[in-house]
Each structure stands twice: as C-alpha cells, then as structure tokens.
Coordinates of C-alpha atoms and ligand atoms in Angstrom, one line a residue:
M1 CA 83.4 206.1 -23.4
Q2 CA 84.8 208.9 -21.7
K3 CA 87.8 210.6 -23.3
I4 CA 91.4 209.2 -22.8
K5 CA 93.6 211.9 -21.3
I6 CA 97.3 211.4 -21.9
L7 CA 100.3 213.1 -20.9
V8 CA 103.7 212.7 -22.7
I9 CA 106.9 213.8 -21.4
D10 CA 110.0 214.4 -23.6
D11 CA 112.7 216.8 -24.3
N12 CA 112.5 215.9 -28.2
S13 CA 109.5 217.7 -29.7
N14 CA 109.6 215.5 -32.9
N15 CA 109.1 212.6 -30.6
L16 CA 106.3 214.4 -29.0
T17 CA 104.9 215.2 -32.3
T18 CA 105.2 211.6 -33.8
F19 CA 103.5 210.3 -30.6
Q20 CA 100.4 212.8 -30.6
T21 CA 100.0 211.7 -34.3
M22 CA 100.2 208.1 -33.7
V23 CA 97.8 207.9 -30.8
Q24 CA 95.4 210.3 -32.3
G25 CA 95.4 208.0 -35.1
L26 CA 94.4 205.1 -32.9
F27 CA 92.1 207.1 -30.6
P28 CA 90.7 210.1 -32.5
D29 CA 88.9 211.4 -29.2
A30 CA 92.0 211.1 -27.2
V31 CA 93.4 214.1 -25.6
I32 CA 96.9 214.4 -25.5
Y33 CA 99.3 216.8 -23.2
T34 CA 102.7 217.6 -24.1
A35 CA 105.6 218.6 -22.0
L36 CA 109.1 218.8 -22.9
S37 CA 110.7 219.1 -19.6
A38 CA 110.2 217.3 -16.4
R39 CA 109.3 220.3 -14.3
K40 CA 106.7 221.0 -16.8
G41 CA 105.4 218.0 -16.6
I42 CA 104.8 217.7 -13.2
G43 CA 102.7 220.8 -13.5
L44 CA 100.4 219.4 -16.5
A45 CA 100.2 216.1 -14.6
V46 CA 98.9 218.2 -11.6
K47 CA 96.7 220.6 -13.6
E48 CA 95.3 218.1 -15.8
D49 CA 95.1 214.9 -13.9
P50 CA 95.5 212.6 -17.0
D51 CA 94.8 208.9 -17.5
I52 CA 98.3 207.7 -18.3
I53 CA 101.8 209.5 -18.6
F54 CA 104.5 208.5 -21.1
L55 CA 107.8 209.3 -20.0
D56 CA 111.2 209.3 -21.9
V57 CA 113.9 208.0 -19.9
V58 CA 116.8 210.1 -20.9
M59 CA 116.1 213.9 -20.5
P60 CA 118.4 216.3 -19.2
E61 CA 117.5 217.7 -15.9
M62 CA 115.9 214.8 -14.5
D63 CA 115.7 211.5 -16.2
G64 CA 112.6 209.4 -16.6
F65 CA 113.2 207.3 -13.7
E66 CA 113.9 210.1 -11.2
L67 CA 110.6 211.8 -12.4
C68 CA 108.7 208.6 -12.3
I69 CA 109.9 208.3 -8.4
E70 CA 108.6 211.8 -7.9
L71 CA 105.2 211.6 -9.6
K72 CA 104.6 208.1 -7.3
K73 CA 105.7 210.3 -4.1
D74 CA 102.8 212.8 -4.8
D75 CA 99.2 211.2 -3.3
R76 CA 97.5 213.1 -5.9
L77 CA 99.5 211.7 -9.0
K78 CA 100.6 208.3 -7.8
L79 CA 97.5 206.3 -9.1
I80 CA 98.1 207.3 -12.5
P81 CA 100.0 204.6 -14.6
V82 CA 103.3 205.7 -15.9
V83 CA 105.1 204.1 -19.1
L84 CA 108.6 204.8 -19.4
N85 CA 109.7 204.9 -23.1
T86 CA 113.5 204.4 -24.1
A87 CA 115.2 203.7 -27.3
F88 CA 117.8 201.6 -25.5
S89 CA 117.6 197.8 -25.4
I90 CA 115.4 196.8 -22.4
D91 CA 117.7 194.1 -20.7
P92 CA 117.0 192.5 -17.1
Q93 CA 118.9 195.6 -15.6
M94 CA 116.6 198.0 -17.3
R95 CA 113.5 195.9 -16.2
I96 CA 114.6 196.2 -12.7
K97 CA 114.9 199.9 -12.6
V98 CA 111.6 200.4 -14.2
L99 CA 110.1 198.5 -11.6
E100 CA 112.0 200.2 -8.9
A101 CA 110.9 203.5 -10.2
G102 CA 107.1 202.4 -9.4
A103 CA 106.3 202.7 -13.3
E104 CA 103.6 200.6 -14.5
A105 CA 105.4 199.3 -18.0
F106 CA 107.9 200.3 -20.5
L107 CA 107.7 200.6 -23.9
K108 CA 110.4 200.5 -26.7
K109 CA 111.3 203.3 -29.0
P110 CA 110.2 203.6 -32.1
F111 CA 106.7 202.6 -31.0
D112 CA 105.0 200.1 -33.0
Q113 CA 101.3 201.0 -33.2
S114 CA 99.5 198.2 -32.5
E115 CA 101.8 197.7 -29.2
L116 CA 101.0 201.5 -28.2
A117 CA 97.3 200.7 -28.7
T118 CA 97.5 197.7 -26.8
M119 CA 99.7 199.6 -23.8
I120 CA 97.2 202.6 -23.8
R121 CA 94.1 199.8 -23.4
S122 CA 96.1 197.9 -20.5
M123 CA 97.0 201.0 -18.7
M124 CA 93.4 202.7 -19.2
R125 CA 92.5 199.3 -17.4
I126 CA 95.2 199.8 -14.4
K127 CA 93.9 203.3 -14.0
S128 CA 90.1 202.2 -14.0
A129 CA 91.3 199.6 -11.6
N130 CA 93.4 202.1 -9.3
M131 CA 90.4 204.3 -9.2
L132 CA 88.1 201.7 -8.4
A133 CA 90.5 200.4 -5.7
L134 CA 90.7 204.1 -4.7
H135 CA 87.1 204.5 -4.8
Q136 CA 86.5 201.7 -2.4
K137 CA 89.3 202.5 -0.1
E138 CA 87.4 205.7 0.6
I139 CA 84.3 204.1 1.0
L140 CA 85.8 201.7 3.3
A141 CA 87.5 204.7 5.1
Q142 CA 84.3 206.5 5.3
R143 CA 82.6 203.7 6.5
V144 CA 85.3 202.9 9.2
S145 CA 85.3 207.0 10.2
E146 CA 81.1 206.6 10.3
Q147 CA 81.4 203.2 12.2
T148 CA 84.2 204.9 14.3
E149 CA 82.2 207.9 15.2
K150 CA 79.1 205.3 15.9
L151 CA 81.3 203.1 18.4
T152 CA 82.9 206.7 19.8
N153 CA 79.3 208.0 20.4
E154 CA 78.1 204.7 21.6
L155 CA 81.1 204.7 24.1
E156 CA 80.4 208.2 25.0
R157 CA 76.5 207.5 25.7
R158 CA 77.7 204.6 27.8
K159 CA 80.1 206.6 29.8
Q160 CA 77.0 209.1 30.1
A161 CA 74.9 206.3 31.3
E162 CA 77.4 204.9 33.6
I163 CA 78.0 208.3 35.2
I164 CA 74.1 208.9 35.4
Q165 CA 73.8 205.1 36.9
T166 CA 76.6 205.6 39.4
E167 CA 74.8 209.5 40.6
V168 CA 71.3 207.4 40.4
Q169 CA 72.9 204.6 42.7
A170 CA 74.5 207.0 45.2
K171 CA 71.0 208.9 45.2
L172 CA 69.4 205.8 45.8
K173 CA 71.9 204.7 48.5
K174 CA 71.4 208.1 50.0
S175 CA 67.9 208.0 50.0
Q176 CA 67.8 204.3 51.1
I177 CA 70.2 205.4 54.2
S178 CA 67.3 208.3 55.0
L179 CA 64.7 206.1 54.6
L180 CA 66.3 203.6 57.0
N181 CA 67.0 206.6 59.3
I182 CA 63.3 207.5 59.1
L183 CA 62.2 204.2 60.0
E184 CA 64.1 204.0 62.9
D185 CA 62.9 207.0 63.9
L186 CA 59.2 205.9 63.2
K187 CA 60.3 202.8 65.3
A188 CA 62.0 204.5 68.1
Q189 CA 58.9 207.0 68.3
N190 CA 56.4 204.0 67.8
I191 CA 58.3 202.7 71.0
A192 CA 58.1 205.7 73.0
R193 CA 54.2 206.0 72.2
L194 CA 53.5 202.6 72.9
E195 CA 55.5 203.1 76.2
S196 CA 53.7 206.2 77.2
E197 CA 50.6 204.4 76.0
K198 CA 51.0 202.1 78.4
A199 CA 52.3 204.2 81.2
L200 CA 49.0 206.0 80.7
K201 CA 47.0 203.0 80.8
E202 CA 48.5 202.0 83.7
S203 CA 47.9 205.3 85.6
H204 CA 44.6 205.2 84.1
E205 CA 43.9 201.9 85.8
K206 CA 45.4 202.9 89.1
L207 CA 42.9 206.1 88.9
R208 CA 40.3 204.0 88.6
D209 CA 41.2 201.6 91.1
L210 CA 41.8 204.4 93.8
A211 CA 38.5 206.1 92.6
A212 CA 36.9 202.6 93.5
H213 CA 38.5 202.1 96.9
I214 CA 37.6 206.0 97.7
Q215 CA 34.0 205.2 96.6
E216 CA 34.1 201.8 99.2
V217 CA 35.5 204.0 101.8
R218 CA 33.0 206.6 101.5
E219 CA 30.2 204.2 101.1
E220 CA 31.5 202.5 104.5
E221 CA 31.9 205.9 106.1
R222 CA 28.3 206.7 105.0
K223 CA 27.0 203.7 106.5
E224 CA 28.9 204.3 109.8
I225 CA 27.9 207.8 110.2
A226 CA 24.3 207.0 109.3
L227 CA 24.3 204.0 111.9
N228 CA 25.8 206.6 114.6
L229 CA 23.4 209.4 113.7
H230 CA 20.4 206.7 114.1
D231 CA 21.4 204.8 116.9
D232 CA 23.7 206.9 119.0
L233 CA 22.6 210.5 118.4
G234 CA 18.8 209.2 117.7
Q235 CA 18.5 207.2 121.1
K236 CA 20.3 210.0 123.0
L237 CA 17.7 212.4 121.5
T238 CA 14.7 209.8 122.4
A239 CA 16.4 209.9 126.2
L240 CA 16.5 213.3 126.2
N241 CA 12.8 213.6 125.2
I242 CA 11.9 211.0 128.0
D243 CA 13.9 213.1 130.3
L244 CA 12.0 216.2 129.3
A245 CA 8.5 214.2 129.9
W246 CA 10.0 213.4 133.2
L247 CA 10.7 217.4 133.9
A248 CA 7.1 218.4 132.7
A249 CA 5.4 216.0 134.7
R250 CA 7.1 217.5 137.8
I251 CA 6.6 221.3 137.3
P252 CA 4.1 222.6 139.7
T253 CA 1.2 224.0 138.0
D254 CA 1.8 227.5 138.9
F255 CA 4.9 227.9 136.9
P256 CA 3.0 227.9 133.2
E257 CA 6.0 229.6 131.5
V258 CA 8.3 226.7 132.4
S259 CA 6.0 224.5 131.2
D260 CA 5.1 226.1 127.7
K261 CA 8.9 226.2 127.3
L262 CA 9.6 222.7 128.3
I263 CA 6.5 221.9 125.6
S264 CA 8.5 223.9 123.0
M265 CA 11.7 222.3 123.7
Q266 CA 10.1 218.8 123.3
G267 CA 8.8 219.9 119.8
L268 CA 12.0 221.2 118.8
L269 CA 13.6 217.9 120.1
M270 CA 10.8 215.6 117.7
E271 CA 12.1 217.8 114.7
T272 CA 15.7 217.3 115.6
V273 CA 15.1 213.5 115.9
T274 CA 13.1 213.5 112.5
G275 CA 15.9 215.6 111.0
V276 CA 18.5 213.3 111.8
K277 CA 16.8 210.3 110.4
Q278 CA 16.2 211.9 107.6
I279 CA 19.9 212.8 107.2
S280 CA 20.7 209.3 108.4
S281 CA 18.9 207.8 105.7
K282 CA 20.0 210.4 103.0
L283 CA 23.5 209.1 103.7
R284 CA 22.5 205.7 103.6
P285 CA 19.2 204.3 103.9
S286 CA 19.2 201.5 106.4
I287 CA 16.6 199.9 104.4
L288 CA 19.1 198.8 101.6
D289 CA 21.0 197.0 104.8
D290 CA 17.8 195.8 106.3
L291 CA 15.6 194.8 103.6
G292 CA 17.5 194.6 100.2
I293 CA 17.7 196.1 97.0
G294 CA 14.3 195.9 95.9
A295 CA 12.7 197.6 99.2
A296 CA 15.5 200.0 98.9
I297 CA 14.6 201.0 95.3
I298 CA 10.9 201.4 95.8
W299 CA 11.6 203.5 98.8
Q300 CA 13.9 205.6 96.9
T301 CA 11.1 206.1 94.4
N302 CA 8.7 206.8 96.5
E303 CA 11.0 209.5 97.8
F304 CA 11.6 210.9 94.2
S305 CA 7.8 211.0 93.6
N306 CA 6.6 212.7 96.9
R307 CA 9.2 215.1 96.2
T308 CA 8.6 215.8 92.6
D309 CA 4.7 214.9 92.0
V310 CA 6.0 213.0 88.9
P311 CA 4.7 209.4 89.1
C312 CA 6.9 206.3 88.6
K313 CA 6.2 202.7 87.9
V314 CA 8.5 200.2 89.6
S315 CA 8.6 196.8 88.6
I316 CA 11.2 194.6 90.7
I317 CA 11.5 190.8 89.3
P318 CA 11.5 188.9 91.1
E319 CA 10.0 190.6 94.4
D320 CA 12.1 189.1 96.5
M321 CA 15.5 190.0 94.7
T322 CA 18.8 189.7 96.3
M323 CA 22.1 190.8 94.9
P324 CA 25.6 191.0 96.6
D325 CA 25.9 194.0 98.9
E326 CA 28.5 195.6 97.1
I327 CA 26.5 195.1 93.6
G328 CA 23.5 196.3 95.4
T329 CA 25.1 199.4 96.5
Q330 CA 26.2 200.2 93.2
V331 CA 22.8 199.9 91.6
F332 CA 21.3 201.8 94.5
R333 CA 23.6 204.7 93.7
I334 CA 23.0 204.6 90.0
V335 CA 19.3 204.6 90.6
Q336 CA 19.9 207.7 92.8
E337 CA 22.0 209.5 90.2
A338 CA 19.5 208.4 87.7
F339 CA 16.5 210.4 89.7
T340 CA 18.5 213.3 90.5
N341 CA 19.3 213.9 86.6
I342 CA 15.6 213.3 86.1
M343 CA 14.9 216.1 88.7
R344 CA 17.5 218.5 87.4
H345 CA 17.5 217.9 83.8
S346 CA 14.4 216.1 82.5
E347 CA 10.9 217.9 83.1
A348 CA 9.6 214.5 83.0
S349 CA 5.8 213.8 83.5
N350 CA 6.2 210.3 84.0
V351 CA 9.1 207.8 84.8
V352 CA 9.0 203.8 84.8
L353 CA 11.7 201.7 86.5
S354 CA 12.5 198.0 86.4
L355 CA 14.8 195.8 87.8
I356 CA 14.7 192.4 86.2
A357 CA 16.8 189.4 87.1
N358 CA 16.8 186.4 84.6
E359 CA 19.4 183.4 84.6
S360 CA 22.3 185.5 83.6
K361 CA 22.1 189.3 84.5
W362 CA 20.5 191.8 86.2
R363 CA 18.9 194.4 84.0
L364 CA 18.0 197.9 85.3
R365 CA 15.9 200.5 83.1
I366 CA 15.1 203.7 83.8
K367 CA 13.2 205.5 81.6
D368 CA 11.7 209.0 81.4
N369 CA 9.1 211.0 79.0
G370 CA 11.1 214.2 79.6
E371 CA 13.3 216.6 77.2
G372 CA 15.8 214.3 76.4
F373 CA 19.4 215.4 75.4
S374 CA 21.6 215.9 72.3
E375 CA 25.0 214.8 72.0
E376 CA 26.5 218.1 72.8
D377 CA 24.6 218.2 76.0
I378 CA 27.1 215.6 77.3
V379 CA 30.1 215.8 75.3
D380 CA 32.8 217.7 77.3
K381 CA 30.9 218.5 79.9
Q382 CA 32.6 219.1 83.1
S383 CA 29.9 216.6 84.8
F384 CA 30.4 213.4 86.5
G385 CA 27.0 211.7 87.1
L386 CA 27.1 209.7 83.8
T387 CA 30.7 208.9 84.2
G388 CA 29.9 207.9 87.7
M389 CA 27.1 205.7 86.7
E390 CA 29.4 203.9 84.1
E391 CA 32.1 203.2 86.4
R392 CA 29.7 201.9 88.8
A393 CA 28.2 199.5 86.1
R394 CA 32.0 198.3 85.5
L395 CA 33.1 198.0 88.7
C396 CA 30.4 195.4 88.8
G397 CA 31.6 193.7 85.6
G398 CA 28.6 195.0 83.5
T399 CA 27.4 197.7 81.3
F400 CA 25.7 201.2 81.0
T401 CA 24.1 202.7 78.3
I402 CA 22.4 205.9 77.7
K403 CA 20.0 206.8 75.3
G404 CA 18.3 210.1 74.7
A405 CA 17.1 212.7 72.1
P406 CA 15.6 216.1 72.3
G407 CA 12.2 215.9 72.9
K408 CA 11.9 212.1 73.2
G409 CA 12.8 211.5 77.0
T410 CA 15.9 209.6 78.3
E411 CA 16.5 205.9 78.7
I412 CA 19.3 204.4 81.0
V413 CA 20.1 200.8 80.9
V414 CA 22.5 198.6 83.4
E415 CA 23.4 195.4 82.4
I416 CA 25.4 193.1 85.2
P417 CA 26.1 189.7 84.6
I418 CA 25.3 187.5 87.7
S419 CA 28.3 185.4 88.3
G420 CA 29.1 183.1 91.3
Q421 CA 25.7 183.4 92.9
Ligands
ATP501 N1 17.2 212.3 82.5 C1 17.4 213.1 81.6 N2 16.8 214.1 81.1 C2 17.7 214.8 80.3 N3 19.0 215.4 80.0 C3 19.7 214.4 81.0 C4 19.4 213.2 81.7 N4 20.1 212.5 82.2 C5 21.4 213.4 82.0 N5 21.0 214.3 81.0 C6 22.0 215.5 80.5 O1 23.4 214.7 80.4 C7 24.1 215.6 81.0 C8 25.1 214.8 81.6 O2 24.6 214.3 82.7 P1 25.6 213.9 84.4 O3 24.8 213.6 85.1 O4 26.9 213.4 83.8 O5 25.9 215.7 84.7 P2 25.2 216.7 85.5 O6 24.0 216.3 86.1 O7 24.8 217.9 84.5 O8 26.2 216.8 86.6 P3 26.7 216.1 87.8 O9 28.2 216.1 87.4 O10 26.3 217.0 89.2 O11 25.8 215.0 87.8 C9 23.4 216.5 81.9 O12 24.0 217.7 81.9 C10 22.1 216.6 80.9 O13 22.4 217.4 79.8
MG502 MG1 23.9 214.2 87.2

C-alpha cells in the first residue's frame, strides 16, 4: 500500500509534535508535513499534494474555516479531505460552520488515538473515492472530447461531402443541359440532313425523269429524221436518178463528154442514195419498227460482225419475239452500246448474244471473250455508256448487271419483267 501523506496545520508547535507522534504510532510509514501558519500550509499543500489535511480552527492570521474555504476554492487542492480540529465543544452551530466551510469532518482535541486512526482511514477512503471520481471524470471528459472531435470531424466530412455533392450536382446539371443542347443540335442537323437528302432525292428523280423524257424525244426525233431521210430525200434522189436516165437517153451521140458527165452524176447519185440509207438506219433502223426487236438485233449483230470480223452467235427465243415499242427501243439501244463497248474496249474474238423470254421476264445476255476490265476501269470514269444501259433497264422496270475481270471477258445481263402483256 502507498504511504499516507498527511499535512497538519496548527500555530502551536506542541500540538504539531503530539499529532506527529500519535500518527506515527498508528501508521509508522506515514509521511507527515507540518505548518505553523495558514500561508505556509497552503504552500506545502500545493507542493506535496497530501492525502489529508488536518487544520486547527483557531489560528492568528486566518482561522481554520477561512483556510478551509481557500483550500476548497483551489482546483488542485479541493479533492484533499480536510479535517478541522478544535478544542471547543462541537455544538450544532459549529457543525454547520464546518460543513459550510466545505470540510469533510471535524475532530475534537485532544485526540483519541483510535478515533484519529478511524478518521485517517475514513479520510483515506474519501480521498480514494475523490481520486476515482476525478479519474472517471477525466476519462469521461476524454471520451466526451474524443466523441466531440469525432462528431466535429464527421460534421466537417458531411459538410465537405455536401459541398462536393452540390458541386457535382451543379456540374451534372450543366452537363445535362449541354447534352440536351447537343441532342437538340443533332436533332436539328438530322432534320436538316434529312430535308436536304429528300431535296437531293427529289432533284435526282426529276433529273432522271428529264433524262428519260429527253431520250424519248430524241428517239422520236431520230425516228422522224430517219423516216424523212429515207422516204422524202430518198424518193427525191431516186426521182432525180430517173430524170438523169431520161436525160441520158436524149443526149445526141456526138456529145460524148456530156454523156460521160451524166453517167458519173448517176454514179454519185447512187452513192448518195446509199449514204442517206445508211445514215437513216443508223439513226433508227426501220427494221426495228417494221420487223420487231428480234430482227433488229440480228441485223445489228450482222453489222457488228461485218465491221469487226468478230463472229457473234445470236439466239432469240422465241424467234417471233414481240415486246412493247418503248421496251424494244431500250433493249435495242442497250445492245448497240454493248457492241460499241466491245468494239472499243474488248479486243474480243468471239461474242455470244441471247435474248430469251420466259413467262415472267425478258433476259438479254451479251458475253464477249475479250480483255474484260477491273473495278478501277469503271469507277469514277467520266463515261455514260454503262450508266445509260442501267438507266434504260430501270426505265423498263428491270435490272442491269455487268461482270468482268481482267483477261476473262465481259458479260452484261439485263432482266426486264414482262407485265401487262
Ligand atoms: N466489253 C467490254 N470489254 C472491256 N471493257 C469494257 C467493256 N465494256 C465496258 N468496259 C469498260 O467499262 C468502262 C465504262 O464503259 P462505258 O460504256 O460506261 O464508258 P466508255 O465506253 O468508256 O465511254 P462512253 O461514255 O462513250 O460509253 C469502259 O471505259 C471500259 O473500261
Ligand atoms: Mg461505252
């Protein structure tokens, strides 16, 4: 057990000695501090931190009550139990004064040894209880402060989190707004794009219609010019030829130069008649209108072979094939362009052409064994032959395909549905 430390304050040194002797007799290990005055007593109490203070009530400069009040005011000393000692009788008045001064107990002088021993033990218990209470209070205070700190930190954290949340929300709102704006822009752009696509499509359609119309008109004009050339000019030239023959028969035999001139004029006239016929059938072969698509294709094939010396096998099935004029014209022009391309690009030595009608469609196929072509040959070219063929097929409600590979020849296929026949 730790040593008991007792401070005793009394202005009478004999009293101090007696007290010291008695206590040491009871608790040999006890440490006893003595003070003859209140001031010295306070100093010792602060310095030594005793377990119990015994105070004499009657002292010159400051009596025991006043000193007790002073001690209890001091935070460092107020937990030390104070016992007031007095030689006076302890009446109720006195007890009240003792309690009001804050002292824990009082003891009547001269001290009874066993009473003193009991008093010291009970004051030691009070001191321990005070210390325990202090300790617990400190722990409690510590916990409260820790808890407060935790709460403060938590509050601060929440505050920060709230600030961050508000910032994030603001940013989110901002980005939502800009997202909405972007979406709006995109929508507007999309609408504008769709509108311009529609306008483009419409103008494309118009152009196609215009091209088709121009072709129709051109075809009609060609037909008319060819007819005029053939009938009108041809007939007049023939009449002129007859006239020349009539003139030749009437020229006297002694004008041989005139006869020779007439003969040469007749020759020139015949050549002109042939030329006119050729031009007329180039513009539009009358055979197309007179004998139909099958005969026109056979005639065109012979023209091609005669001009190029390239044999071309033709199959028209059925042989007496018929088709509406406008479709026949388109198919014939496709065949002409195909032959022109073969002549210009293929170096072919053989060509096969077939035009076959089944129940639902006409199928035209022209295949040569020439050089063929690659993708680059036909992409981005300022040429209109293939486009024209495709457009003609489309105008008939059909399809056009061309297949070719370098060195493997070229094949074109046109398929036109037979409808309303
Ligand atoms: N039978 C073929 N054999 C080889 N190449 C061909 C054949 N037909 C077409 N081509 C290739 O396809 C290209 C495009 O043909 P297209 O008829 O459109 O144009 P083009 O004949 O060059 O010019 P144009 O506008 O006067 O017809 C040709 O330039 C050629 O390279
Ligand atoms: Mg061409």
